CSV table of C-alpha atoms and ligand atoms in Angstrom, one decimal:
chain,number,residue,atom,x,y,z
A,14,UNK,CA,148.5,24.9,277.5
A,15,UNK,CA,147.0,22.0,275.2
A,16,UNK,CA,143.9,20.2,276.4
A,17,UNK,CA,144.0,16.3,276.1
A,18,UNK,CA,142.7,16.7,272.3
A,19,UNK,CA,143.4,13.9,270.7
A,20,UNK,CA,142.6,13.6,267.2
A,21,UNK,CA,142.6,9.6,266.5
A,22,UNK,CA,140.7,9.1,269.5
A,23,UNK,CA,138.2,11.4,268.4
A,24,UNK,CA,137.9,9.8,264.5
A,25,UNK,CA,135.1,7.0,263.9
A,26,UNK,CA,136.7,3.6,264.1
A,27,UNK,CA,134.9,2.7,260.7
A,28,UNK,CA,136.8,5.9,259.0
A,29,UNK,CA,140.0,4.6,260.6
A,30,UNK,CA,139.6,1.2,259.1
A,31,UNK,CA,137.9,3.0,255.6
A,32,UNK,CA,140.3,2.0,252.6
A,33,UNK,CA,139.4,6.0,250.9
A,34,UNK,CA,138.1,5.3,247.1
A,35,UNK,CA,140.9,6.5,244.9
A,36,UNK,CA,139.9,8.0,242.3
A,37,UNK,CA,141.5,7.9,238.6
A,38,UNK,CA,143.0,11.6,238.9
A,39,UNK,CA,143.8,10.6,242.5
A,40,UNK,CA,146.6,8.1,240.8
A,41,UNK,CA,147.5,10.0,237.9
A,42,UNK,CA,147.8,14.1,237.7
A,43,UNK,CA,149.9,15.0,235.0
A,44,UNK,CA,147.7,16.2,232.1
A,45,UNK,CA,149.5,16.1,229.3
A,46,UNK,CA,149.4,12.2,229.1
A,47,UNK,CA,146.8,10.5,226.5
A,48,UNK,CA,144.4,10.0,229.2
A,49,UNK,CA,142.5,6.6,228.9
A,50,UNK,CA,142.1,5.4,232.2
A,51,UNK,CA,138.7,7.8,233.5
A,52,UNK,CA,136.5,6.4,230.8
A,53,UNK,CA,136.0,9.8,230.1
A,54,UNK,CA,134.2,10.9,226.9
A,55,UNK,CA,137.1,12.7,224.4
A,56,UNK,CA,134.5,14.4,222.9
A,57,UNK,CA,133.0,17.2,225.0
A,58,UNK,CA,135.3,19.5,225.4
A,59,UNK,CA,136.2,21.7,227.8
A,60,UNK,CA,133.9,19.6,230.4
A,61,UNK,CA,134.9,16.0,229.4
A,62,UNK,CA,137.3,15.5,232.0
A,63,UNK,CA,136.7,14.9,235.3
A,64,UNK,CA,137.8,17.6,237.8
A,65,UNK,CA,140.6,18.2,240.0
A,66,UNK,CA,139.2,16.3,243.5
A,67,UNK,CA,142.0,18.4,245.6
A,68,UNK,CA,141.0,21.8,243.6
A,69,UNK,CA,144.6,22.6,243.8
A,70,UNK,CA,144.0,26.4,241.4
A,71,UNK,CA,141.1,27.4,243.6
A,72,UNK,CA,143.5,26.4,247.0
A,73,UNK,CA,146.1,28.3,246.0
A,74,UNK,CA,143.8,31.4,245.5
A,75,UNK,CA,141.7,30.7,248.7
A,76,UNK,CA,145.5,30.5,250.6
A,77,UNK,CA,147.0,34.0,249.4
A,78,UNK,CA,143.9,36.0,250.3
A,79,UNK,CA,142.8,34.1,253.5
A,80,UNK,CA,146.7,34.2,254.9
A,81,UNK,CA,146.7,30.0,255.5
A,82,UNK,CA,148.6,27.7,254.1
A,83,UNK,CA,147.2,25.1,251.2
A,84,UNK,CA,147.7,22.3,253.5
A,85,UNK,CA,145.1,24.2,256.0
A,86,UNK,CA,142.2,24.4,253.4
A,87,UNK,CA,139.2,21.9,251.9
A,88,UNK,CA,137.1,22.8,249.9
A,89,UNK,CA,133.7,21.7,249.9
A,90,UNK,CA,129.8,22.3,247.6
A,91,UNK,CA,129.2,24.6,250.1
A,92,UNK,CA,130.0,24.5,253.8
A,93,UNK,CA,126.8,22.7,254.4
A,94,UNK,CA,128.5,19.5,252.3
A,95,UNK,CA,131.4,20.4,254.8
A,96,UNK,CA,129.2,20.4,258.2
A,97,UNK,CA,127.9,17.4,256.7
A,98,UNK,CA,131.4,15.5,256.5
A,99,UNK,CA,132.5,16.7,260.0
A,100,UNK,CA,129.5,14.9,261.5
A,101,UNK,CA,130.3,11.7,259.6
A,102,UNK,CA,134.0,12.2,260.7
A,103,UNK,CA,133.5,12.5,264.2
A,104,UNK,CA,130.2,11.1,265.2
A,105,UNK,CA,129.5,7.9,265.8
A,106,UNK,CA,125.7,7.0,265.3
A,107,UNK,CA,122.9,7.1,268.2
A,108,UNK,CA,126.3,7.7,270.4
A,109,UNK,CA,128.4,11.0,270.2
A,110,UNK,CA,126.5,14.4,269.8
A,111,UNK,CA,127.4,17.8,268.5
A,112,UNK,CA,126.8,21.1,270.9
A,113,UNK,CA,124.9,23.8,269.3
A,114,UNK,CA,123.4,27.1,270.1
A,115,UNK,CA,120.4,28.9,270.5
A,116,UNK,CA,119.3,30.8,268.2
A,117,UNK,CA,122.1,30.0,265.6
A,118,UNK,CA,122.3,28.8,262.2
A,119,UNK,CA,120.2,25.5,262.2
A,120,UNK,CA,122.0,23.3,259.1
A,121,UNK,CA,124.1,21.9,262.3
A,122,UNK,CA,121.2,20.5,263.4
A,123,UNK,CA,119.8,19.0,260.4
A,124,UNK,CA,122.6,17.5,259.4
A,125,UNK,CA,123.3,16.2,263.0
A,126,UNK,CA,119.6,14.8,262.8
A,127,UNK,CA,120.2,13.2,259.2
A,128,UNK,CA,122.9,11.2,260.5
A,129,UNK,CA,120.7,10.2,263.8
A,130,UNK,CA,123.7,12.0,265.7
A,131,UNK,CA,122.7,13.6,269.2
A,132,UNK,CA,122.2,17.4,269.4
A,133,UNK,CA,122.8,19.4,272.3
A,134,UNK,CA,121.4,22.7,272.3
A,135,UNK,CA,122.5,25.7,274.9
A,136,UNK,CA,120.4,28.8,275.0
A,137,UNK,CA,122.7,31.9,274.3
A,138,UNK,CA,122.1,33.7,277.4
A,139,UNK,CA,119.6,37.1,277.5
A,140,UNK,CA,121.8,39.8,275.5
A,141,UNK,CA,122.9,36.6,273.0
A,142,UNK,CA,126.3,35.9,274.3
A,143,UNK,CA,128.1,32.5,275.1
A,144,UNK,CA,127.1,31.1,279.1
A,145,UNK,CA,130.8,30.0,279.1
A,146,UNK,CA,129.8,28.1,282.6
A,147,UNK,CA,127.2,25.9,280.9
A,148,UNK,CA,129.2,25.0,278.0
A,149,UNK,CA,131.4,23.5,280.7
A,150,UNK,CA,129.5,21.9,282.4
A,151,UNK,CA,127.6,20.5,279.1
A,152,UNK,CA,130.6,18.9,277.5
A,153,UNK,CA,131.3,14.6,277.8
A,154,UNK,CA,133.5,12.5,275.8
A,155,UNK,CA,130.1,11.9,273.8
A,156,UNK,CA,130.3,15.5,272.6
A,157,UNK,CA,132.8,15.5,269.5
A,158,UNK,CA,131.8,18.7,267.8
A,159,UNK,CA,130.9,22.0,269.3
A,160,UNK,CA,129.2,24.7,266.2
A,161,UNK,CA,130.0,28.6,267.6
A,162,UNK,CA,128.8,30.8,264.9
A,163,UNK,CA,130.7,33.9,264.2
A,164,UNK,CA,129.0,37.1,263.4
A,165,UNK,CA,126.3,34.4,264.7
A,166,UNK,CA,123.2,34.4,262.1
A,167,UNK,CA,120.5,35.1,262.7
A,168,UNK,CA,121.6,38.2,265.2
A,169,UNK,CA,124.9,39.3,264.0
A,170,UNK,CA,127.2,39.3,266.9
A,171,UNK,CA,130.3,38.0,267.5
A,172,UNK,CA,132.1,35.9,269.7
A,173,UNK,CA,135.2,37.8,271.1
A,174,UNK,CA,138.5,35.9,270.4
A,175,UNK,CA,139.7,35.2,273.9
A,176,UNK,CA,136.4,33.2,274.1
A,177,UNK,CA,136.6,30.8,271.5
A,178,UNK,CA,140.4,30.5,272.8
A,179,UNK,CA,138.3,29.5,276.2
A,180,UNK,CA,136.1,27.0,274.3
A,181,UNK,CA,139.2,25.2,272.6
A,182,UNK,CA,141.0,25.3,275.9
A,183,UNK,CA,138.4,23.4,278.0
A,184,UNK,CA,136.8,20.9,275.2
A,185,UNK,CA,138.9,17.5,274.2
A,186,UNK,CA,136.8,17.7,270.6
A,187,UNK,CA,136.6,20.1,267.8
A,188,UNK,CA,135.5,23.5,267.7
A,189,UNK,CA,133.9,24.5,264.8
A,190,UNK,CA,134.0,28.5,264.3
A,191,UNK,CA,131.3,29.2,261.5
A,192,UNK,CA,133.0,32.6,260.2
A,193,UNK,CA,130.1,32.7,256.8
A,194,UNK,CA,130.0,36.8,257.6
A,195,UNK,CA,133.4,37.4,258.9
A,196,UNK,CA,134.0,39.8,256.0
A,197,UNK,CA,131.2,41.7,256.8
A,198,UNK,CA,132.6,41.8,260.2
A,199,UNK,CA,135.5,44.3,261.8
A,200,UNK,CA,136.8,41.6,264.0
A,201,UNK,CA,139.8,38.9,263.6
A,202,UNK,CA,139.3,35.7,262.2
A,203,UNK,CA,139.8,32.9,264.0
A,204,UNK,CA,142.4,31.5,261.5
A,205,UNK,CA,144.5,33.3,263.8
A,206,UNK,CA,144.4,31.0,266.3
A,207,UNK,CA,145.3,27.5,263.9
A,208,UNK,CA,148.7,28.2,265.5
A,209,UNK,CA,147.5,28.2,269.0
A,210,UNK,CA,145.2,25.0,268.6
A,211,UNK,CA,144.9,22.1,266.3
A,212,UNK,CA,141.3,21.3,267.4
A,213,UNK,CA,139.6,24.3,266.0
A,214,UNK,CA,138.1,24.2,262.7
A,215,UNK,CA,137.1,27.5,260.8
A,216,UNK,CA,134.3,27.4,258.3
A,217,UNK,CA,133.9,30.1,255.7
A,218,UNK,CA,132.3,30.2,252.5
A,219,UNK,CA,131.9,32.1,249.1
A,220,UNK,CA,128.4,32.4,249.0
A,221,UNK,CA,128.2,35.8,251.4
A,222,UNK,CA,130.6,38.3,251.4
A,223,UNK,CA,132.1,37.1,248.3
A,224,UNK,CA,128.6,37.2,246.4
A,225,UNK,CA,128.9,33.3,245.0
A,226,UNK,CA,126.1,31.5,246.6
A,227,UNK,CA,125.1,30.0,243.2
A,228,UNK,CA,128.4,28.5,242.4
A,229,UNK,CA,128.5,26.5,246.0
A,230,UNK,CA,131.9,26.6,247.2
A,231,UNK,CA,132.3,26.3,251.2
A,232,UNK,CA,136.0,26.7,252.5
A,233,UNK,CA,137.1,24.4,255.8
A,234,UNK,CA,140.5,26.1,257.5
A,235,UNK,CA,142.1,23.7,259.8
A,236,UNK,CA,145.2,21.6,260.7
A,237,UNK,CA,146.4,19.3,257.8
A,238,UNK,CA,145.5,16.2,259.9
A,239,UNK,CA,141.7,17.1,260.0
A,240,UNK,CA,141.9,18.3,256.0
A,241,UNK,CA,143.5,15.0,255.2
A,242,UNK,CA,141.0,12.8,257.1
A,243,UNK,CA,138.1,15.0,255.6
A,244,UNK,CA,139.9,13.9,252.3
A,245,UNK,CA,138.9,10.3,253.2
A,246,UNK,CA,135.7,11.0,253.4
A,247,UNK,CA,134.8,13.3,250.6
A,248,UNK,CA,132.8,12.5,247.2
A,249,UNK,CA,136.0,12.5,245.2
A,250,UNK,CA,134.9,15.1,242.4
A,251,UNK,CA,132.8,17.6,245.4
A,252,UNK,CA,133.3,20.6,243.2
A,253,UNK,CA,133.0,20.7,239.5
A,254,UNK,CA,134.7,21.8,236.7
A,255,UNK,CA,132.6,25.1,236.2
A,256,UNK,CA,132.8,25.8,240.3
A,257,UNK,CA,136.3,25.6,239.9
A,258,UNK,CA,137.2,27.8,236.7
A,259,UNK,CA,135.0,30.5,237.3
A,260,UNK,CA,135.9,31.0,241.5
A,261,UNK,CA,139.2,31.2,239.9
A,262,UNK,CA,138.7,33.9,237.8
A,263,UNK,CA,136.1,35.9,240.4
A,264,UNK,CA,139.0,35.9,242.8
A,265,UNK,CA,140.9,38.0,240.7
A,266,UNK,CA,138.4,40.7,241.4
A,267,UNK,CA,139.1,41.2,244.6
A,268,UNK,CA,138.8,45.5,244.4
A,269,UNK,CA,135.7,44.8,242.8
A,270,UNK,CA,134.4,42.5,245.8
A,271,UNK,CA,136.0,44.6,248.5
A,272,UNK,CA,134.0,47.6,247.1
A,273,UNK,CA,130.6,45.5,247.0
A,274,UNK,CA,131.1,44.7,250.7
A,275,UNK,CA,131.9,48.2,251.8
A,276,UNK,CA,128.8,49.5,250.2
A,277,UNK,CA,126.9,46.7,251.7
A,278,UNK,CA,128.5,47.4,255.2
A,279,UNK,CA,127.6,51.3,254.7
A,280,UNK,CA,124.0,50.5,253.6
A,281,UNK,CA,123.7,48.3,257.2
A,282,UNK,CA,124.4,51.3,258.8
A,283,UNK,CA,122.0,53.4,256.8
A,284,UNK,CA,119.0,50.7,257.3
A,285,UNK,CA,120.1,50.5,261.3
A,286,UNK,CA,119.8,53.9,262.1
A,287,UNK,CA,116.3,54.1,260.6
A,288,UNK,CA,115.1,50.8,262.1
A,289,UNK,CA,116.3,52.3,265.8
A,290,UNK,CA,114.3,55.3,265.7
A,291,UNK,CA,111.1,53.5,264.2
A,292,UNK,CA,109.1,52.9,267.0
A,293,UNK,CA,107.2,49.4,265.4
A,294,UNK,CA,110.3,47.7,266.5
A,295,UNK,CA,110.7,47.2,270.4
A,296,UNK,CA,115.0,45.9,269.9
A,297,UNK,CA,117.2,46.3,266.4
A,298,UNK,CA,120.2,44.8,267.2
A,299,UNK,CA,124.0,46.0,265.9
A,300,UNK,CA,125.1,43.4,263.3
A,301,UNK,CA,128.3,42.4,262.1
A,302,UNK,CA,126.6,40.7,259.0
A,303,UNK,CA,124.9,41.5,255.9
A,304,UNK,CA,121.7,41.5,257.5
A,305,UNK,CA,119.7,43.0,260.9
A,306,UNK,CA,117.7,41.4,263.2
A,307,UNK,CA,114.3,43.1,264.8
A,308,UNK,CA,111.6,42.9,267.0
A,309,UNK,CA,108.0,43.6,266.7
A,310,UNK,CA,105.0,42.5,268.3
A,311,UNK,CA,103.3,43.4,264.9
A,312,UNK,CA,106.7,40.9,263.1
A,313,UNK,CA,103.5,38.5,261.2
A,314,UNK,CA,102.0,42.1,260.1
A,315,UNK,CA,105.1,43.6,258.9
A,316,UNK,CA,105.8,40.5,257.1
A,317,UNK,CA,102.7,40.1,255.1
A,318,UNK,CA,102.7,43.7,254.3
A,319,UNK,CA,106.1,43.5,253.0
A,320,UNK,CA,105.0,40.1,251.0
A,321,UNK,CA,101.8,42.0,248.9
A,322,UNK,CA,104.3,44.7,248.1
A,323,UNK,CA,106.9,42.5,246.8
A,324,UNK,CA,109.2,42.5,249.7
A,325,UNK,CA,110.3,39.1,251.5
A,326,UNK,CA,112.3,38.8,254.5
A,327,UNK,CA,112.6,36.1,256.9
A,328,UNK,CA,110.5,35.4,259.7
A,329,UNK,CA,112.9,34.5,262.8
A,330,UNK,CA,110.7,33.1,265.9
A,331,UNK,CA,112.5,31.2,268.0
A,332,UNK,CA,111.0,31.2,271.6
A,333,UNK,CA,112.2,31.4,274.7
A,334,UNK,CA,115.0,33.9,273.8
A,335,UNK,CA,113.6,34.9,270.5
A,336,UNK,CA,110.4,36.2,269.9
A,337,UNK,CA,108.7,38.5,267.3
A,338,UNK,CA,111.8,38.1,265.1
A,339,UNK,CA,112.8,39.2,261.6
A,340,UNK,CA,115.7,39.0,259.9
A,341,UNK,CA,116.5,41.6,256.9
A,342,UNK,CA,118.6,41.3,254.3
A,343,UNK,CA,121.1,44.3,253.3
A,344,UNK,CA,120.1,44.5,249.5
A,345,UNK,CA,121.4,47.3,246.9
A,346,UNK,CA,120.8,50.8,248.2
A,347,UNK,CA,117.3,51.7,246.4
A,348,UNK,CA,115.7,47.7,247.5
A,349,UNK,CA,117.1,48.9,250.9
A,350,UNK,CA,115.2,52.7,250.2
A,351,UNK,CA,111.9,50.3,249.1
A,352,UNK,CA,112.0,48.8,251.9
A,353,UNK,CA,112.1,51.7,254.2
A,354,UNK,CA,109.3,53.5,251.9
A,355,UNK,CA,107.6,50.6,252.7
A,356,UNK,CA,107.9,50.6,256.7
A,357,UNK,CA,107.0,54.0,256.6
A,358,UNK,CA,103.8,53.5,254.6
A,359,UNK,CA,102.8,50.6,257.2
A,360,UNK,CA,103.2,52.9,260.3
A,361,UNK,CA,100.9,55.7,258.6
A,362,UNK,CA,97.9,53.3,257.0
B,27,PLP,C1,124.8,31.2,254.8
B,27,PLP,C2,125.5,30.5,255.8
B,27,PLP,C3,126.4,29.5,255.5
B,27,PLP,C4,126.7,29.2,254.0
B,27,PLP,O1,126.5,28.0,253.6
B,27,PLP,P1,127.0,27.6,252.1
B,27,PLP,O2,126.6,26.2,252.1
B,27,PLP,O3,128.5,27.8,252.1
B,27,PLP,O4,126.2,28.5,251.2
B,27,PLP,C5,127.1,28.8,256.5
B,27,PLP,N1,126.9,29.2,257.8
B,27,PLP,C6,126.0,30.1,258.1
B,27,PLP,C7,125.9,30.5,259.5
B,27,PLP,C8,125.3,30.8,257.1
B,27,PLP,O5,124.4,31.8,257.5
């Protein structure tokens, strides 16, 4: 049932060859040793020392509530600085390219274009679901990465499982499964399928769900091969000190977070039912994430208005498929209550 993936085939020859930096508490961990050999600064304290560069505490934590085991996870500032590092893996300059799709989440592309890597864009077809067909047809041995996004942002779908299964089935290079609102979302993660197939790659992050986008921590779940060679690659000390301690300790409060998103989940279907019977907006569409997507031929209007009464939310025009778009935000209940006030007021001006 496995596809011809490959995973040293697929790995720039330079990385092969790269002789990884090794860092000072690379080569010695314990921590009860007189440590001299950082020129660290003993004065300082608690910051003084450098961080853990495999983030072993925060691992451990991530593996017990995400069901994967420690040798599955890296950690990253963010999951951008992870998108980032599976481009410079994989992609060989001005030769490979990465599939994306449109509309989706754009870092792929910028970081694609920062590293003058190829991108291939495929229009999600009309209702914003996967043209499985095209994607087959699309994919070379130049295309080493393929970005599904999942509740996709900015419309909040989802991509049903036996899809992606498709997508690993049929492509020889990594699928990346950008899962930033699965906890938003009812469906399964795609960490389900790391047994099935070792070229899929799930990217998560704290910044969403878990309410940490300030502290940047980005989680990569994948086979131990692919979180070894991102090892290689990474800035040895990616998340500091601080990140570290306090994710830590935030992960304790996992009733507390569970709550948050429930509330936020209940409030998204508060907002959608007023935005579907609110005739300024021609298509609201069911999300799976903490925000909801709308139409308007009067979108630039509705924006501005919402700007002079203190209100922002993002404009999303992305012609051919998406036009007149704005994405909202689910906020606490009375910013979400503002914002309907507001909307009303517009209509009846
Ligand atoms: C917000 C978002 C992220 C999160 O990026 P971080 O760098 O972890 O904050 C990733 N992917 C998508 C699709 C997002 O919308």
């Amino acid at each position: 049932m496995m596809n011809a993936f490959n995973l040293k085939e697929l790995v720039r020859e330079n990385i092969k060859r790269l002789k990884p930096y090794s860092s000072a508490r690379m080569e010695y961990t314990a921590t009860s040793a007189v440590l001299l050999d950082a020129n660290e600064n003993p004065f300082g304290m608690p910051y003084n020392r450098y961080p853990d560069p495999f983030q072993l505490k925060v691992k451990e934590t991530i593996s017990k509530i995400k069901q994967v085991d420690v040798s599955q996870l890296f950690v990253g500032n963010g999951s951008d600085e992870i998108i980032d590092l599976l481009i410079r893996l994989f992609c060989e300059p001005k030769e490979d390219a990465i599939i994306t799709f449109k509309p989706s989440y754009t870092m792929y592309i910028t970081s694609a274009e920062i590293n003058n890597v190829d991108v291939i864009e495929i229009e999600l077809d009309d209702e914003f679901n996967l043209p499985i067909a095209k994607i087959e047809s699309t994919i070379s041995p130049k295309t080493k990465l393929l970005f599904l996004c999942t509740p996709n942002n900015p419309v909040g779908n989802t991509i049903p499982l036996s899809e992606i299964e498709a997508i690993c089935r049929c492509f020889n290079g990594i699928v990346v499964v950008d899962e930033a609102y699965i906890d938003f979302s009812e469906s399964i993660s795609a960490t389900t399928l790391l047994d099935k197939f070792e070229n899929i790659f799930i990217l998560q992050t704290l910044s969403k769900a878990y309410g940490m986008a300030g502290l940047r921590l980005g989680i990569g779940i994948g086979n131990p091969q692919i979180i070894a060679l991102l090892n290689r690659i990474k800035p040895p000390y990616n998340v500091s000190q601080i990140v570290q301690d306090v994710v830590v300790k935030r992960l304790q409060f996992r009733a507390e977070i569970v709550a948050h998103i429930n509330l936020i989940k209940n409030e998204r279907e508060i907002l959608f039912t007023y935005l579907k019977k609110n005739n300024l907006f021609y298509k609201v569409y069911p999300s799976e994430g903490n925000f909801i997507l709308v139409q308007s031929k009067r979108y630039l209007e509705i924006y501005e208005y919402l700007c002079t009464h203190g209100l922002v939310v993002r404009v999303r025009n992305i012609p051919p498929k998406l036009s007149d778009g704005l994405r909202i935000t689910i906020g606490l209940p009375e910013e979400n209550s503002l914002l309907i006030d507001c909307l009303e007021n517009f209509k009846n001006r």
